Every structure is written in C-alpha cells, then in structure tokens.
C-alpha cells in the first residue's frame, strides 16, 4: 500500500512520529521498572553467608564440600544466592506437634 507524502506534510508527520516514540519509550521504562522483582536475588560471598546463617566460615566450607549448601563457583570464588539460602533454612524447619497430628489425621482419613 503506497502512500505519497508531500514535503509540506513532513514536519507534522515527524512530530507525530516523535510523540509516538516518546510514548513507547515511556511505556518501556515503566514496564521495565515494574518487571523487576521487589527483592532481586542477592549474591553473597563466604563471609556474608556465614554471617547470614550465623555459622563460622569453616562450617560454610565444610557444608559446601559435603554438598549441603546450594553454591555457585566461579574460578576459586564461591557465591551463594540469598533466596537459595532462605529455602535451605526453610527445609530444616521442624514441624510443630499440631502440624504432625494434622498430617497423621489426613493420612488416616484416606
């Protein structure tokens, strides 16, 4: 579909295109800011991980060598995802007697 544009129409069309581009840019900026999670996954080093878990640095290295802690290794440096560490802590949560009783009742009712 060919559309002929005269020289006199050019300034108005350029102004329209410019306005549309500004609108698109504004929408993309808004979308990128809202697309980011409120709490992005923070990476911690060994010392920060030890502080976060209230353990010694030696204990962190021991747990890494046993495969107990989720870890990322880049060359000789270890990195720990704060979200992964939170999940690690939650997996170690001990259930209350009430939760255990409720699970037992569910199993018996089946």
Backbone as a printed PyTorch tensor [residue, N CA C, xyz], in Angstrom:
tensor([[[  0.8450,  -1.1610,   0.0000],
         [  0.0000,   0.0000,   0.0000],
         [  0.8990,   1.2350,   0.0000]],

        [[  0.9980,   1.8650,  -1.1100],
         [  1.8850,   3.0210,  -1.2470],
         [  1.1180,   4.2870,  -0.9010]],

        [[  1.7710,   5.1170,  -0.1080],
         [  1.1550,   6.3770,   0.3130],
         [  2.1550,   7.4830,   0.0210]],

        [[  1.7460,   8.4350,  -0.7650],
         [  2.6270,   9.5340,  -1.1210],
         [  2.5150,  10.6410,  -0.0830]],

        [[  3.6810,  11.0770,   0.3960],
         [  3.7360,  12.1350,   1.4050],
         [  4.3600,  13.3640,   0.7610]],

        [[  3.6900,  14.4860,   0.9050],
         [  4.2260,  15.7150,   0.3340],
         [  5.2380,  16.3340,   1.2990]],

        [[  6.0310,  17.2180,   0.7510],
         [  7.0340,  17.9090,   1.5530],
         [  6.3870,  18.7280,   2.6680]],

        [[  5.2380,  19.2790,   2.4180],
         [  4.5410,  20.0990,   3.4110],
         [  4.0210,  19.2570,   4.5770]],

        [[  3.7400,  17.9880,   4.3330],
         [  3.2300,  17.0980,   5.3800],
         [  4.3390,  16.5800,   6.3030]],

        [[  5.5590,  16.6570,   5.8470],
         [  6.6930,  16.0700,   6.5810],
         [  6.8340,  16.5910,   8.0130]],

        [[  6.8370,  17.8950,   8.2760],
         [  7.0130,  18.3550,   9.6580],
         [  5.9480,  17.8080,  10.6190]],

        [[  4.7090,  17.7750,  10.1800],
         [  3.6340,  17.2570,  11.0300],
         [  3.7910,  15.7720,  11.3020]],

        [[  4.1690,  15.0220,  10.2540],
         [  4.3600,  13.5790,  10.4160],
         [  5.5520,  13.2690,  11.3230]],

        [[  6.6130,  14.0540,  11.1720],
         [  7.7820,  13.8540,  12.0400],
         [  7.4290,  14.1490,  13.4880]],

        [[  6.6230,  15.1590,  13.7170],
         [  6.1820,  15.4830,  15.0760],
         [  5.3370,  14.3400,  15.6500]],

        [[  4.4640,  13.7510,  14.8280],
         [  3.6440,  12.6240,  15.2810],
         [  4.5160,  11.4140,  15.6230]],

        [[  5.4800,  11.1360,  14.7560],
         [  6.3890,  10.0060,  14.9940],
         [  7.1830,  10.2340,  16.2790]],

        [[  7.6640,  11.4430,  16.4680],
         [  8.4270,  11.7730,  17.6690],
         [  7.5850,  11.5730,  18.9280]],

        [[  6.3350,  12.0080,  18.8890],
         [  5.4330,  11.8580,  20.0230],
         [  5.1650,  10.3790,  20.3140]],

        [[  4.9590,   9.6060,  19.2600],
         [  4.7240,   8.1720,  19.4390],
         [  5.9560,   7.4820,  20.0200]],

        [[  7.1330,   7.8560,  19.5590],
         [  8.3680,   7.2740,  20.0930],
         [  8.5480,   7.6060,  21.5740]],

        [[  8.2360,   8.8400,  21.9450],
         [  8.3210,   9.2280,  23.3570],
         [  7.3490,   8.4140,  24.2000]],

        [[  6.1490,   8.1840,  23.6710],
         [  5.1550,   7.3820,  24.3850],
         [  5.6400,   5.9430,  24.5510]],

        [[  6.1680,   5.3660,  23.4910],
         [  6.6880,   3.9950,  23.5440],
         [  7.8380,   3.9110,  24.5420]],

        [[  8.7390,   4.8790,  24.4900],
         [  9.8690,   4.9030,  25.4160],
         [  9.3790,   4.9690,  26.8580]],

        [[  8.4090,   5.8150,  27.1130],
         [  7.8590,   5.9530,  28.4580],
         [  7.2300,   4.6410,  28.9310]],

        [[  6.4760,   3.9860,  28.0440],
         [  5.8520,   2.7090,  28.3960],
         [  6.8960,   1.6270,  28.6750]],

        [[  7.9480,   1.5870,  27.8770],
         [  9.0100,   0.5990,  28.0830],
         [  9.7360,   0.8250,  29.4050]],

        [[  9.9920,   2.0740,  29.7380],
         [ 10.6480,   2.3880,  31.0120],
         [  9.7590,   1.9770,  32.1730]],

        [[  8.4680,   2.3130,  32.0990],
         [  7.5360,   1.9230,  33.1540],
         [  7.4570,   0.4130,  33.2960]],

        [[  7.4130,  -0.2860,  32.1700],
         [  7.3170,  -1.7420,  32.1890],
         [  8.5830,  -2.3640,  32.7680]],

        [[  9.7430,  -1.8420,  32.4100],
         [ 10.9880,  -2.4180,  32.9130],
         [ 11.1290,  -2.1880,  34.4140]],

        [[ 10.6410,  -1.0560,  34.9000],
         [ 10.7250,  -0.7860,  36.3370],
         [  9.7710,  -1.6690,  37.1240]],

        [[  8.5970,  -1.9400,  36.5870],
         [  7.6380,  -2.7860,  37.2920],
         [  7.9440,  -4.2580,  37.0920]],

        [[  8.6930,  -4.6100,  36.0450],
         [  9.0120,  -6.0100,  35.7900],
         [ 10.0650,  -6.5310,  36.7500]],

        [[ 10.8760,  -5.6320,  37.3280],
         [ 11.9030,  -6.0750,  38.2560],
         [ 11.2550,  -6.5160,  39.5630]],

        [[ 11.6600,  -7.6550,  40.0990],
         [ 11.0810,  -8.0810,  41.3710],
         [ 11.4870,  -7.1260,  42.4790]],

        [[ 10.6360,  -7.0220,  43.4930],
         [ 10.9320,  -6.1300,  44.6060],
         [ 12.2280,  -6.5340,  45.2940]],

        [[ 12.4140,  -7.8200,  45.4320],
         [ 13.6240,  -8.3150,  46.0810],
         [ 14.3660,  -9.1660,  45.0710]],

        [[ 15.3240,  -8.5640,  44.3860],
         [ 16.0930,  -9.3520,  43.4450],
         [ 17.0440, -10.2410,  44.2250]],

        [[ 17.3630, -11.3690,  43.6400],
         [ 18.2020, -12.3470,  44.3140],
         [ 19.5980, -11.7810,  44.5400]],

        [[ 19.9710, -11.6830,  45.7870],
         [ 21.2600, -11.1200,  46.1570],
         [ 22.2850, -12.2420,  46.2610]],

        [[ 23.4880, -12.0040,  45.7620],
         [ 24.5670, -12.9840,  45.8700],
         [ 25.4650, -12.6020,  47.0390]],

        [[ 25.8260, -13.6040,  47.8180],
         [ 26.6690, -13.3990,  48.9880],
         [ 27.9690, -14.1720,  48.8330]],

        [[ 29.0300, -13.6380,  49.4260],
         [ 30.2930, -14.3510,  49.4940],
         [ 30.2950, -15.2660,  50.7100]],

        [[ 31.4190, -15.9160,  50.9520],
         [ 31.5190, -16.8680,  52.0590],
         [ 31.3200, -16.1760,  53.4040]],

        [[ 31.9780, -15.0400,  53.6100],
         [ 31.8580, -14.3360,  54.8940],
         [ 30.4340, -13.8630,  55.1410]],

        [[ 29.8070, -13.2800,  54.0960],
         [ 28.4290, -12.8030,  54.2470],
         [ 27.4670, -13.9540,  54.5080]],

        [[ 27.7330, -15.1060,  53.8530],
         [ 26.8890, -16.2870,  54.0640],
         [ 27.0330, -16.7900,  55.4860]],

        [[ 28.2580, -16.7940,  55.9800],
         [ 28.4880, -17.2330,  57.3660],
         [ 27.7330, -16.3270,  58.3380]],

        [[ 27.7820, -15.0320,  58.0950],
         [ 27.0430, -14.0910,  58.9550],
         [ 25.5420, -14.3000,  58.8300]],

        [[ 25.0630, -14.4850,  57.6060],
         [ 23.6370, -14.6530,  57.3550],
         [ 23.0910, -15.9080,  58.0460]],

        [[ 23.8710, -16.9980,  58.0130],
         [ 23.4360, -18.2530,  58.6160],
         [ 23.8820, -18.4040,  60.0700]],

        [[ 24.6050, -17.4160,  60.5740],
         [ 25.1590, -17.4530,  61.9370],
         [ 26.0300, -18.6890,  62.1460]],

        [[ 26.8930, -18.9270,  61.1680],
         [ 27.8450, -20.0410,  61.2270],
         [ 29.2470, -19.4980,  60.9980]],

        [[ 30.2410, -20.3190,  61.2900],
         [ 31.6150, -19.8930,  61.0250],
         [ 31.9470, -20.1140,  59.5510]],

        [[ 32.9790, -19.4340,  59.0870],
         [ 33.4240, -19.5890,  57.6990],
         [ 33.8430, -21.0340,  57.4480]],

        [[ 34.5240, -21.6440,  58.4370],
         [ 34.9520, -23.0330,  58.2930],
         [ 33.7500, -23.9640,  58.1220]],

        [[ 32.6790, -23.7050,  58.8670],
         [ 31.4720, -24.5280,  58.7530],
         [ 30.8560, -24.3880,  57.3710]],

        [[ 30.8780, -23.1760,  56.8170],
         [ 30.3550, -22.9580,  55.4630],
         [ 31.1370, -23.8050,  54.4680]],

        [[ 32.4800, -23.7510,  54.5460],
         [ 33.2980, -24.5470,  53.6290],
         [ 33.0220, -26.0440,  53.8150]],

        [[ 32.8340, -26.4820,  55.0540],
         [ 32.5320, -27.8910,  55.3180],
         [ 31.2030, -28.3080,  54.7010]],

        [[ 30.1860, -27.4670,  54.8420],
         [ 28.8700, -27.7750,  54.2770],
         [ 28.9180, -27.7680,  52.7480]],

        [[ 29.7310, -26.8930,  52.1760],
         [ 29.8750, -26.8640,  50.7150],
         [ 30.5400, -28.1480,  50.2400]],

        [[ 31.5940, -28.5710,  50.9140],
         [ 32.3050, -29.7810,  50.4800],
         [ 31.4370, -31.0290,  50.6390]],

        [[ 30.4970, -31.0230,  51.5820],
         [ 29.5770, -32.1530,  51.7760],
         [ 28.3610, -32.0550,  50.8600]],

        [[ 28.2350, -30.9410,  50.1300],
         [ 27.1050, -30.7530,  49.2400],
         [ 25.8270, -30.3790,  49.9650]],

        [[ 25.9350, -29.8250,  51.1580],
         [ 24.7620, -29.4770,  51.9560],
         [ 24.2150, -28.0880,  51.6330]],

        [[ 25.0650, -27.2250,  51.1290],
         [ 24.6360, -25.8560,  50.8250],
         [ 24.5890, -25.6320,  49.3210]],

        [[ 23.5400, -24.9460,  48.8340],
         [ 23.4980, -24.5960,  47.4040],
         [ 24.5310, -23.5030,  47.1270]],

        [[ 25.4020, -23.7530,  46.1870],
         [ 26.5200, -22.8410,  45.9450],
         [ 26.7860, -22.7110,  44.4560]],

        [[ 27.3450, -21.5650,  44.0650],
         [ 27.8090, -21.3420,  42.7030],
         [ 29.3010, -21.0470,  42.7970]],

        [[ 30.0620, -21.6650,  41.9110],
         [ 31.5090, -21.4710,  41.9560],
         [ 31.9750, -20.8710,  40.6380]],

        [[ 32.7280, -19.8080,  40.7400],
         [ 33.3260, -19.1670,  39.5800],
         [ 34.8040, -19.0350,  39.8790]],

        [[ 35.6370, -19.7390,  39.1240],
         [ 37.0750, -19.8960,  39.3900],
         [ 37.2310, -20.3940,  40.8270]],

        [[ 37.9040, -19.6710,  41.6860],
         [ 38.0930, -20.1290,  43.0720],
         [ 37.1060, -19.4900,  44.0350]],

        [[ 36.2430, -18.6200,  43.5360],
         [ 35.3250, -17.8700,  44.3930],
         [ 33.9710, -18.5680,  44.4790]],

        [[ 33.4140, -18.5940,  45.6870],
         [ 32.1030, -19.1880,  45.9210],
         [ 31.0650, -18.0790,  46.0880]],

        [[ 29.8920, -18.3010,  45.5130],
         [ 28.7790, -17.3740,  45.6280],
         [ 27.5470, -18.1330,  46.1060]],

        [[ 26.7610, -17.4700,  46.9380],
         [ 25.5640, -18.0780,  47.4870],
         [ 24.3820, -17.1650,  47.2100]],

        [[ 23.3070, -17.7450,  46.7040],
         [ 22.0780, -16.9990,  46.4560],
         [ 21.3280, -16.8640,  47.7760]],

        [[ 20.9440, -15.6410,  48.1060],
         [ 20.2230, -15.4080,  49.3630],
         [ 18.8840, -16.1490,  49.3550]],

        [[ 18.2200, -16.1880,  48.2050],
         [ 16.9580, -16.9220,  48.1010],
         [ 17.1710, -18.4200,  48.3200]],

        [[ 18.2340, -18.9760,  47.7310],
         [ 18.5350, -20.3940,  47.9270],
         [ 18.8460, -20.6900,  49.3860]],

        [[ 19.5510, -19.7730,  50.0390],
         [ 19.8690, -19.9720,  51.4560],
         [ 18.6060, -19.9290,  52.3160]],

        [[ 17.6690, -19.0380,  51.9580],
         [ 16.4000, -18.9870,  52.6950],
         [ 15.6370, -20.3020,  52.5270]],

        [[ 15.6240, -20.8430,  51.3120],
         [ 14.9690, -22.1340,  51.0780],
         [ 15.6750, -23.2510,  51.8400]],

        [[ 16.9960, -23.2020,  51.9070],
         [ 17.7750, -24.1780,  52.6790],
         [ 17.3600, -24.1280,  54.1480]],

        [[ 17.2190, -22.9290,  54.6850],
         [ 16.8070, -22.7900,  56.0850],
         [ 15.3880, -23.3100,  56.2950]],

        [[ 14.5080, -23.0170,  55.3590],
         [ 13.1130, -23.4540,  55.4930],
         [ 12.9820, -24.9690,  55.4250]],

        [[ 13.8390, -25.6190,  54.6380],
         [ 13.7970, -27.0900,  54.5580],
         [ 14.1440, -27.7230,  55.8950]],

        [[ 14.9100, -27.0330,  56.7070],
         [ 15.3100, -27.5620,  58.0030],
         [ 14.3060, -27.2560,  59.1140]],

        [[ 13.1930, -26.6600,  58.7430],
         [ 12.1790, -26.2850,  59.7220],
         [ 11.5740, -27.5340,  60.3490]],

        [[ 11.4450, -27.5130,  61.6580],
         [ 10.8480, -28.6300,  62.3850],
         [  9.3650, -28.3450,  62.5490]],

        [[  8.5500, -29.3380,  62.2220],
         [  7.1030, -29.1670,  62.3130],
         [  6.6590, -29.1930,  63.7700]],

        [[  5.5740, -28.4540,  64.0280],
         [  5.0110, -28.4500,  65.3790],
         [  4.2320, -29.7420,  65.5960]],

        [[  3.9650, -30.0520,  66.8550],
         [  3.1910, -31.2540,  67.1660],
         [  1.8070, -31.1830,  66.5200]],

        [[  1.2220, -30.0130,  66.4700],
         [ -0.0900, -29.8360,  65.8520],
         [ -0.0360, -30.1550,  64.3590]],

        [[  1.0120, -29.6800,  63.6550],
         [  1.1560, -29.9650,  62.2240],
         [  1.3370, -31.4560,  61.9820]],

        [[  2.1090, -32.1120,  62.8350],
         [  2.3280, -33.5540,  62.7110],
         [  1.0050, -34.2980,  62.9260]],

        [[  0.2480, -33.8850,  63.9320],
         [ -1.0460, -34.5160,  64.2250],
         [ -2.0240, -34.3260,  63.0610]],

        [[ -2.0470, -33.1240,  62.4840],
         [ -2.9350, -32.8580,  61.3460],
         [ -2.5650, -33.7130,  60.1380]],

        [[ -1.2830, -33.8760,  59.8660],
         [ -0.8450, -34.7270,  58.7590],
         [ -1.2280, -36.1770,  59.0150]],

        [[ -1.0710, -36.6300,  60.2520],
         [ -1.4450, -38.0030,  60.5960],
         [ -2.9430, -38.2090,  60.4080]],

        [[ -3.7440, -37.2440,  60.8270],
         [ -5.1940, -37.3470,  60.6580],
         [ -5.5820, -37.4030,  59.1800]],

        [[ -4.8900, -36.6220,  58.3320],
         [ -5.1660, -36.6500,  56.8930],
         [ -4.8480, -38.0100,  56.3200]],

        [[ -3.7340, -38.5950,  56.7280],
         [ -3.3370, -39.9130,  56.2260],
         [ -4.3100, -40.9870,  56.6730]],

        [[ -4.7720, -40.8930,  57.9380],
         [ -5.7020, -41.9030,  58.4570],
         [ -7.0860, -41.7920,  57.8300]],

        [[ -7.4710, -40.5730,  57.4400],
         [ -8.7930, -40.3810,  56.8580],
         [ -8.8610, -40.8550,  55.4120]],

        [[ -7.7510, -41.1030,  54.7830],
         [ -7.7180, -41.5890,  53.3980],
         [ -7.9860, -43.0210,  53.4090]]])
